[in-house]
Amino acid sequence: MQTLTGLGVSAGVGQAQALVVSPAPGLPEVDPKGEVKDDLKKITVALNKVADRLDYRAMHADSSGLAVLTATAMMARDPGLVAKVEAHLHTGAGPARALWDAFDEFCDQLAAAGGYLAERVTDLKDVRSRALAVLEGLPEPGVPTLDRPAILVAEDLAPADTATLNPELVKGLITAAGGPTSHTAILAAQIGIPAIVRCPEARSIVTGTNLALDGVTGTVLIDPEDAAVIKLTERADKRKQVLESAPEGESCTSDGLRVLTLANIGSPADAVTAKKKGAEGVGLFRTEFLFLERQDAPSKAEQADVYAQVLSTFDEDAKVVFRTLDAGADKPLAFADLGPEDNPALGRRGLRLSQVRTDLMDTQLAALAEAARKTDRMPYVMAPMVATPAEAKWFSSRARKAGLSTVGVMVEVPAAALRSSQVLETVEFASIGTNDLTQYAMAADRLQGELSELLTPWQPAVIQLVKATCDGAGDRLIGVCGEAAGDPLLALVLVGVGIRSLSMAAGKIQAVKAALAMHTTAQCEVMAQAALAAPSPELAKAAALKLADPSMEVLVS
């Protein structure tokens, strides 16, 4: 028996033979160039055909799959994409090359953004592969028809394939690439298929290999022994029991401390899914989704409509937080390019871009105010990449002038954490983005895989910065909206240093609620002290787990 390890993203144990999904074909060897208008028509027809097929699949998917497939179909119909294709055709590229390079430009933008946005690259590449297949007259790429139970193994899986999988036949998914907030991971959890991503050794698996997997721990067993499978199953059963103990309504510690459990989302469809998963509201709406991959900024009316849809999804008094445009530098916009920078992560991004392009900021704030009027609900609004009290004051005054009364900032820069008492003077709340805060605290580029060991939010220095933010915040509500909030053990440590709002991927809410319900505030504080005293992230995590309820072991990967 051989053991492989990846990142578990959908709970459950699966056992079956492997079926390796062949990768989509790349660029053809021959790519004859015709007249630009003729090649553009061929490509447009191909993209529309792909969009139509995705819409057809959406009709046969559940509600969550429908939303993802419809969004993917919109990518295929994006006029900005067609404009990019035409530009490449005018440089002399053949139709296949023009299509490939146009998609590459958009993929590079999303990949540079990192995190949730980077995981949309799979969706884009899938649309490209399907369009190329249409152009070349090849069969549509994807998962073959199954006639027996199997565990699918692939470099990555597109949401168009995942959304319509039959859990009776597909006993699990293993991908070499992918991420925890990819549409494939989210859909697998909603369908109920155990799934593991980021398992590079899966590339060595061949079709027909006997496999077993645990979608929580990320464990893959090759030619598994019966005793090992029994152990996986018993652990999964215990985890299910713990999750079923989670409260369905408001989340609290066992001694009654109220801690909001919210969702990170990027669209109105995500909001609907999050509410079904138990989210009490939204801790982070990534508004940049409305801006990326476009040649022109979205209008006030377009933005207001989207914001109103999200506000209307939740109860009237729910916390729904919109982050203003977080773009620039590593997430360039065609209509707001401030030029190349030597170090984009330290450049004019987030609020720094908005202070140059105040028209984008003012339109967005006006759209949020209009959404508030439409729904009779006041949104929370916060700015990204705030480093100084002056920046916080600048944003706060602008938001209030637009008619917004609940204003906050993102704490992603160590300076803002260390001087939170002054930075937060003019705002009502703050949300800590642990992904960027870790990057800046550890001087480690979050896009550089070789530095991944430094980038864990379990770093005691990062936890100390979170505590410093809370210590200086007075009675203001401080939340975390980075991936750290979705770790049920780390969530307890965060509560122990003063965090009272946790926002995460929707699929992680139940585990965090269960963890909170089995611990007192005092226990959380002791765990936080132990983590802060540790000399390494590994020892910080071990110290917290040792002090936690024994049931937590099955919730920790």
PDB file of C-alpha atoms in Angstrom, residues 71-281:
ATOM      1  CA  ALA A  71     -21.440  31.928 -15.079  1.00  0.00           C
ATOM      2  CA  THR A  72     -19.018  29.854 -17.157  1.00  0.00           C
ATOM      3  CA  ALA A  73     -21.233  30.257 -20.223  1.00  0.00           C
ATOM      4  CA  MET A  74     -21.086  34.025 -19.674  1.00  0.00           C
ATOM      5  CA  MET A  75     -17.289  33.796 -19.883  1.00  0.00           C
ATOM      6  CA  ALA A  76     -17.618  32.226 -23.324  1.00  0.00           C
ATOM      7  CA  ARG A  77     -19.899  35.070 -24.452  1.00  0.00           C
ATOM      8  CA  ASP A  78     -17.776  37.867 -22.953  1.00  0.00           C
ATOM      9  CA  PRO A  79     -17.423  40.626 -25.610  1.00  0.00           C
ATOM     10  CA  GLY A  80     -14.134  41.683 -24.015  1.00  0.00           C
ATOM     11  CA  LEU A  81     -12.731  38.254 -24.811  1.00  0.00           C
ATOM     12  CA  VAL A  82     -13.839  38.483 -28.440  1.00  0.00           C
ATOM     13  CA  ALA A  83     -12.177  41.903 -28.665  1.00  0.00           C
ATOM     14  CA  LYS A  84      -8.916  40.392 -27.399  1.00  0.00           C
ATOM     15  CA  VAL A  85      -9.171  37.594 -29.955  1.00  0.00           C
ATOM     16  CA  GLU A  86      -9.659  40.119 -32.749  1.00  0.00           C
ATOM     17  CA  ALA A  87      -6.609  42.068 -31.588  1.00  0.00           C
ATOM     18  CA  HIS A  88      -4.474  38.928 -31.807  1.00  0.00           C
ATOM     19  CA  LEU A  89      -5.855  38.090 -35.247  1.00  0.00           C
ATOM     20  CA  HIS A  90      -4.736  41.521 -36.453  1.00  0.00           C
ATOM     21  CA  THR A  91      -1.171  40.710 -35.354  1.00  0.00           C
ATOM     22  CA  GLY A  92      -1.115  37.829 -37.830  1.00  0.00           C
ATOM     23  CA  ALA A  93      -2.042  34.930 -35.554  1.00  0.00           C
ATOM     24  CA  GLY A  94      -4.118  32.030 -36.832  1.00  0.00           C
ATOM     25  CA  PRO A  95      -7.542  31.442 -35.238  1.00  0.00           C
ATOM     26  CA  ALA A  96      -6.387  28.771 -32.780  1.00  0.00           C
ATOM     27  CA  ARG A  97      -3.373  30.820 -31.667  1.00  0.00           C
ATOM     28  CA  ALA A  98      -5.447  34.006 -31.371  1.00  0.00           C
ATOM     29  CA  LEU A  99      -8.013  32.216 -29.216  1.00  0.00           C
ATOM     30  CA  TRP A 100      -5.283  30.642 -27.067  1.00  0.00           C
ATOM     31  CA  ASP A 101      -3.379  33.887 -26.497  1.00  0.00           C
ATOM     32  CA  ALA A 102      -6.510  35.908 -25.721  1.00  0.00           C
ATOM     33  CA  PHE A 103      -7.486  33.445 -23.007  1.00  0.00           C
ATOM     34  CA  ASP A 104      -3.912  33.420 -21.719  1.00  0.00           C
ATOM     35  CA  GLU A 105      -4.078  37.167 -21.073  1.00  0.00           C
ATOM     36  CA  PHE A 106      -7.181  36.810 -18.922  1.00  0.00           C
ATOM     37  CA  CYS A 107      -5.784  33.731 -17.169  1.00  0.00           C
ATOM     38  CA  ASP A 108      -2.609  35.627 -16.302  1.00  0.00           C
ATOM     39  CA  GLN A 109      -4.650  38.417 -14.722  1.00  0.00           C
ATOM     40  CA  LEU A 110      -6.584  36.008 -12.517  1.00  0.00           C
ATOM     41  CA  ALA A 111      -3.500  33.955 -11.622  1.00  0.00           C
ATOM     42  CA  ALA A 112      -1.670  37.115 -10.552  1.00  0.00           C
ATOM     43  CA  ALA A 113      -4.544  37.986  -8.235  1.00  0.00           C
ATOM     44  CA  GLY A 114      -4.038  34.769  -6.286  1.00  0.00           C
ATOM     45  CA  GLY A 115      -6.494  33.033  -3.965  1.00  0.00           C
ATOM     46  CA  TYR A 116     -10.137  32.816  -4.995  1.00  0.00           C
ATOM     47  CA  LEU A 117      -9.624  34.670  -8.265  1.00  0.00           C
ATOM     48  CA  ALA A 118      -6.714  32.472  -9.332  1.00  0.00           C
ATOM     49  CA  GLU A 119      -8.912  29.421  -9.044  1.00  0.00           C
ATOM     50  CA  ARG A 120     -11.195  30.761 -11.782  1.00  0.00           C
ATOM     51  CA  VAL A 121      -8.356  30.084 -14.238  1.00  0.00           C
ATOM     52  CA  THR A 122      -9.520  26.461 -14.512  1.00  0.00           C
ATOM     53  CA  ASP A 123     -12.955  27.651 -15.643  1.00  0.00           C
ATOM     54  CA  LEU A 124     -11.430  29.884 -18.335  1.00  0.00           C
ATOM     55  CA  LYS A 125      -9.057  27.201 -19.620  1.00  0.00           C
ATOM     56  CA  ASP A 126     -11.947  24.772 -19.883  1.00  0.00           C
ATOM     57  CA  VAL A 127     -13.894  27.208 -22.082  1.00  0.00           C
ATOM     58  CA  ARG A 128     -10.778  27.614 -24.235  1.00  0.00           C
ATOM     59  CA  SER A 129     -10.314  23.844 -24.614  1.00  0.00           C
ATOM     60  CA  ARG A 130     -13.933  23.342 -25.604  1.00  0.00           C
ATOM     61  CA  ALA A 131     -13.796  26.202 -28.119  1.00  0.00           C
ATOM     62  CA  LEU A 132     -10.587  24.818 -29.654  1.00  0.00           C
ATOM     63  CA  ALA A 133     -12.231  21.411 -29.975  1.00  0.00           C
ATOM     64  CA  VAL A 134     -15.124  23.009 -31.880  1.00  0.00           C
ATOM     65  CA  LEU A 135     -12.692  24.890 -34.131  1.00  0.00           C
ATOM     66  CA  GLU A 136     -10.752  21.713 -34.905  1.00  0.00           C
ATOM     67  CA  GLY A 137     -13.812  19.477 -35.270  1.00  0.00           C
ATOM     68  CA  LEU A 138     -12.721  17.312 -32.317  1.00  0.00           C
ATOM     69  CA  PRO A 139     -14.890  15.651 -29.641  1.00  0.00           C
ATOM     70  CA  GLU A 140     -15.672  17.819 -26.636  1.00  0.00           C
ATOM     71  CA  PRO A 141     -13.027  17.265 -23.907  1.00  0.00           C
ATOM     72  CA  GLY A 142     -13.989  16.187 -20.417  1.00  0.00           C
ATOM     73  CA  VAL A 143     -15.004  13.198 -18.325  1.00  0.00           C
ATOM     74  CA  PRO A 144     -15.898  10.094 -20.362  1.00  0.00           C
ATOM     75  CA  THR A 145     -19.193   8.257 -19.865  1.00  0.00           C
ATOM     76  CA  LEU A 146     -19.010   5.913 -16.861  1.00  0.00           C
ATOM     77  CA  ASP A 147     -20.468   2.416 -16.802  1.00  0.00           C
ATOM     78  CA  ARG A 148     -19.122   1.413 -13.372  1.00  0.00           C
ATOM     79  CA  PRO A 149     -18.053   3.126 -10.119  1.00  0.00           C
ATOM     80  CA  ALA A 150     -14.729   4.983 -10.337  1.00  0.00           C
ATOM     81  CA  ILE A 151     -12.527   7.573  -8.683  1.00  0.00           C
ATOM     82  CA  LEU A 152     -11.693  10.257 -11.240  1.00  0.00           C
ATOM     83  CA  VAL A 153      -8.047  11.335 -11.406  1.00  0.00           C
ATOM     84  CA  ALA A 154      -7.062  14.410 -13.420  1.00  0.00           C
ATOM     85  CA  GLU A 155      -4.628  17.291 -13.652  1.00  0.00           C
ATOM     86  CA  ASP A 156      -7.656  19.457 -12.887  1.00  0.00           C
ATOM     87  CA  LEU A 157     -11.398  19.188 -13.462  1.00  0.00           C
ATOM     88  CA  ALA A 158     -13.592  21.899 -14.887  1.00  0.00           C
ATOM     89  CA  PRO A 159     -16.884  22.852 -13.218  1.00  0.00           C
ATOM     90  CA  ALA A 160     -18.686  21.994 -16.461  1.00  0.00           C
ATOM     91  CA  ASP A 161     -17.669  18.375 -15.883  1.00  0.00           C
ATOM     92  CA  THR A 162     -18.095  18.304 -12.115  1.00  0.00           C
ATOM     93  CA  ALA A 163     -21.576  19.847 -11.993  1.00  0.00           C
ATOM     94  CA  THR A 164     -23.274  16.902 -13.692  1.00  0.00           C
ATOM     95  CA  LEU A 165     -21.354  13.998 -12.118  1.00  0.00           C
ATOM     96  CA  ASN A 166     -23.384  11.137 -10.686  1.00  0.00           C
ATOM     97  CA  PRO A 167     -22.315  10.434  -7.061  1.00  0.00           C
ATOM     98  CA  GLU A 168     -23.617   6.873  -7.441  1.00  0.00           C
ATOM     99  CA  LEU A 169     -20.852   6.212  -9.974  1.00  0.00           C
ATOM    100  CA  VAL A 170     -18.193   8.784  -9.068  1.00  0.00           C
ATOM    101  CA  LYS A 171     -16.836   7.710  -5.705  1.00  0.00           C
ATOM    102  CA  GLY A 172     -14.223  10.441  -5.495  1.00  0.00           C
ATOM    103  CA  LEU A 173     -12.155  13.088  -7.267  1.00  0.00           C
ATOM    104  CA  ILE A 174      -8.386  13.561  -7.126  1.00  0.00           C
ATOM    105  CA  THR A 175      -6.631  16.383  -8.958  1.00  0.00           C
ATOM    106  CA  ALA A 176      -2.958  17.226  -9.165  1.00  0.00           C
ATOM    107  CA  ALA A 177      -3.738  20.963  -9.312  1.00  0.00           C
ATOM    108  CA  GLY A 178      -6.770  22.974  -8.197  1.00  0.00           C
ATOM    109  CA  GLY A 179      -7.571  24.740  -4.950  1.00  0.00           C
ATOM    110  CA  PRO A 180      -9.979  24.787  -1.994  1.00  0.00           C
ATOM    111  CA  THR A 181     -12.203  27.554  -3.389  1.00  0.00           C
ATOM    112  CA  SER A 182     -12.270  26.357  -6.996  1.00  0.00           C
ATOM    113  CA  HIS A 183     -15.716  25.781  -8.458  1.00  0.00           C
ATOM    114  CA  THR A 184     -14.849  22.097  -8.795  1.00  0.00           C
ATOM    115  CA  ALA A 185     -14.119  21.820  -5.063  1.00  0.00           C
ATOM    116  CA  ILE A 186     -17.286  23.708  -4.145  1.00  0.00           C
ATOM    117  CA  LEU A 187     -19.479  21.650  -6.466  1.00  0.00           C
ATOM    118  CA  ALA A 188     -17.991  18.340  -5.298  1.00  0.00           C
ATOM    119  CA  ALA A 189     -18.901  19.230  -1.706  1.00  0.00           C
ATOM    120  CA  GLN A 190     -22.425  20.237  -2.707  1.00  0.00           C
ATOM    121  CA  ILE A 191     -22.990  17.069  -4.731  1.00  0.00           C
ATOM    122  CA  GLY A 192     -21.525  14.913  -1.975  1.00  0.00           C
ATOM    123  CA  ILE A 193     -18.479  13.500  -3.778  1.00  0.00           C
ATOM    124  CA  PRO A 194     -15.280  13.149  -1.669  1.00  0.00           C
ATOM    125  CA  ALA A 195     -12.551  15.240  -3.287  1.00  0.00           C
ATOM    126  CA  ILE A 196      -8.854  15.992  -2.959  1.00  0.00           C
ATOM    127  CA  VAL A 197      -6.929  18.695  -4.827  1.00  0.00           C
ATOM    128  CA  ARG A 198      -3.259  19.703  -4.997  1.00  0.00           C
ATOM    129  CA  CYS A 199      -2.034  16.110  -4.980  1.00  0.00           C
ATOM    130  CA  PRO A 200       0.873  16.305  -7.475  1.00  0.00           C
ATOM    131  CA  GLU A 201       1.796  12.638  -7.022  1.00  0.00           C
ATOM    132  CA  ALA A 202      -1.597  11.753  -8.498  1.00  0.00           C
ATOM    133  CA  ARG A 203       0.005  12.266 -11.908  1.00  0.00           C
ATOM    134  CA  SER A 204       1.594   8.821 -11.495  1.00  0.00           C
ATOM    135  CA  ILE A 205      -1.744   7.011 -11.020  1.00  0.00           C
ATOM    136  CA  VAL A 206      -2.914   4.903 -13.954  1.00  0.00           C
ATOM    137  CA  THR A 207      -6.435   3.835 -14.898  1.00  0.00           C
ATOM    138  CA  GLY A 208      -7.518   0.658 -13.113  1.00  0.00           C
ATOM    139  CA  THR A 209      -5.482   1.248  -9.942  1.00  0.00           C
ATOM    140  CA  ASN A 210      -7.378   0.407  -6.747  1.00  0.00           C
ATOM    141  CA  LEU A 211      -7.801   3.576  -4.655  1.00  0.00           C
ATOM    142  CA  ALA A 212      -9.303   4.808  -1.418  1.00  0.00           C
ATOM    143  CA  LEU A 213      -9.431   8.445  -0.317  1.00  0.00           C
ATOM    144  CA  ASP A 214     -10.425  10.617   2.630  1.00  0.00           C
ATOM    145  CA  GLY A 215     -11.729  14.010   1.501  1.00  0.00           C
ATOM    146  CA  VAL A 216     -11.008  15.641   4.887  1.00  0.00           C
ATOM    147  CA  THR A 217      -7.406  14.666   5.566  1.00  0.00           C
ATOM    148  CA  GLY A 218      -6.436  14.647   1.871  1.00  0.00           C
ATOM    149  CA  THR A 219      -5.181  11.055   2.124  1.00  0.00           C
ATOM    150  CA  VAL A 220      -5.041   8.827  -0.971  1.00  0.00           C
ATOM    151  CA  LEU A 221      -4.318   5.115  -0.534  1.00  0.00           C
ATOM    152  CA  ILE A 222      -3.042   3.159  -3.543  1.00  0.00           C
ATOM    153  CA  ASP A 223      -3.883  -0.567  -3.412  1.00  0.00           C
ATOM    154  CA  PRO A 224      -5.334  -0.006   0.084  1.00  0.00           C
ATOM    155  CA  GLU A 225      -5.383  -2.635   2.811  1.00  0.00           C
ATOM    156  CA  ASP A 226      -8.768  -3.437   4.359  1.00  0.00           C
ATOM    157  CA  ALA A 227      -7.690  -2.260   7.820  1.00  0.00           C
ATOM    158  CA  ALA A 228      -6.624   1.124   6.435  1.00  0.00           C
ATOM    159  CA  VAL A 229      -9.966   1.640   4.696  1.00  0.00           C
ATOM    160  CA  ILE A 230     -11.828   0.751   7.887  1.00  0.00           C
ATOM    161  CA  LYS A 231      -9.769   3.349   9.759  1.00  0.00           C
ATOM    162  CA  LEU A 232     -10.598   6.022   7.159  1.00  0.00           C
ATOM    163  CA  THR A 233     -14.290   5.167   7.347  1.00  0.00           C
ATOM    164  CA  GLU A 234     -14.427   5.249  11.132  1.00  0.00           C
ATOM    165  CA  ARG A 235     -12.794   8.693  11.171  1.00  0.00           C
ATOM    166  CA  ALA A 236     -15.249   9.983   8.565  1.00  0.00           C
ATOM    167  CA  ASP A 237     -18.200   8.674  10.605  1.00  0.00           C
ATOM    168  CA  LYS A 238     -16.922  10.433  13.735  1.00  0.00           C
ATOM    169  CA  ARG A 239     -16.505  13.675  11.804  1.00  0.00           C
ATOM    170  CA  LYS A 240     -20.066  13.435  10.505  1.00  0.00           C
ATOM    171  CA  GLN A 241     -21.345  13.067  14.065  1.00  0.00           C
ATOM    172  CA  VAL A 242     -19.394  16.138  15.191  1.00  0.00           C
ATOM    173  CA  LEU A 243     -20.656  18.217  12.269  1.00  0.00           C
ATOM    174  CA  GLU A 244     -24.245  17.195  12.966  1.00  0.00           C
ATOM    175  CA  SER A 245     -23.825  18.678  16.450  1.00  0.00           C
ATOM    176  CA  ALA A 246     -23.271  22.157  14.982  1.00  0.00           C
ATOM    177  CA  PRO A 247     -26.085  24.648  15.698  1.00  0.00           C
ATOM    178  CA  GLU A 248     -28.238  25.554  12.695  1.00  0.00           C
ATOM    179  CA  GLY A 249     -28.867  29.161  13.663  1.00  0.00           C
ATOM    180  CA  GLU A 250     -26.581  31.705  15.273  1.00  0.00           C
ATOM    181  CA  SER A 251     -23.067  30.576  16.133  1.00  0.00           C
ATOM    182  CA  CYS A 252     -21.751  30.948  19.688  1.00  0.00           C
ATOM    183  CA  THR A 253     -19.147  29.491  21.983  1.00  0.00           C
ATOM    184  CA  SER A 254     -20.463  27.041  24.588  1.00  0.00           C
ATOM    185  CA  ASP A 255     -20.657  29.858  27.173  1.00  0.00           C
ATOM    186  CA  GLY A 256     -22.721  32.057  24.845  1.00  0.00           C
ATOM    187  CA  LEU A 257     -20.168  34.419  23.257  1.00  0.00           C
ATOM    188  CA  ARG A 258     -21.621  35.502  19.916  1.00  0.00           C
ATOM    189  CA  VAL A 259     -19.286  34.970  16.943  1.00  0.00           C
ATOM    190  CA  LEU A 260     -20.624  35.699  13.459  1.00  0.00           C
ATOM    191  CA  THR A 261     -19.992  32.989  10.854  1.00  0.00           C
ATOM    192  CA  LEU A 262     -20.090  34.559   7.395  1.00  0.00           C
ATOM    193  CA  ALA A 263     -19.134  33.646   3.827  1.00  0.00           C
ATOM    194  CA  ASN A 264     -16.618  34.948   1.307  1.00  0.00           C
ATOM    195  CA  ILE A 265     -18.345  35.271  -2.066  1.00  0.00           C
ATOM    196  CA  GLY A 266     -17.869  36.684  -5.548  1.00  0.00           C
ATOM    197  CA  SER A 267     -21.365  36.742  -7.067  1.00  0.00           C
ATOM    198  CA  PRO A 268     -25.093  36.753  -6.231  1.00  0.00           C
ATOM    199  CA  ALA A 269     -25.167  33.017  -7.014  1.00  0.00           C
ATOM    200  CA  ASP A 270     -22.468  32.461  -4.389  1.00  0.00           C
ATOM    201  CA  ALA A 271     -24.641  34.328  -1.878  1.00  0.00           C
ATOM    202  CA  VAL A 272     -27.541  31.912  -2.399  1.00  0.00           C
ATOM    203  CA  THR A 273     -25.244  28.913  -1.956  1.00  0.00           C
ATOM    204  CA  ALA A 274     -23.665  30.425   1.158  1.00  0.00           C
ATOM    205  CA  LYS A 275     -27.040  30.961   2.824  1.00  0.00           C
ATOM    206  CA  LYS A 276     -27.956  27.323   2.178  1.00  0.00           C
ATOM    207  CA  LYS A 277     -24.688  26.323   3.846  1.00  0.00           C
ATOM    208  CA  GLY A 278     -25.576  28.215   7.010  1.00  0.00           C
ATOM    209  CA  ALA A 279     -23.874  31.567   6.456  1.00  0.00           C
ATOM    210  CA  GLU A 280     -25.350  34.329   8.601  1.00  0.00           C
ATOM    211  CA  GLY A 281     -24.248  36.941   6.072  1.00  0.00           C
TER     212      GLY A 281
END
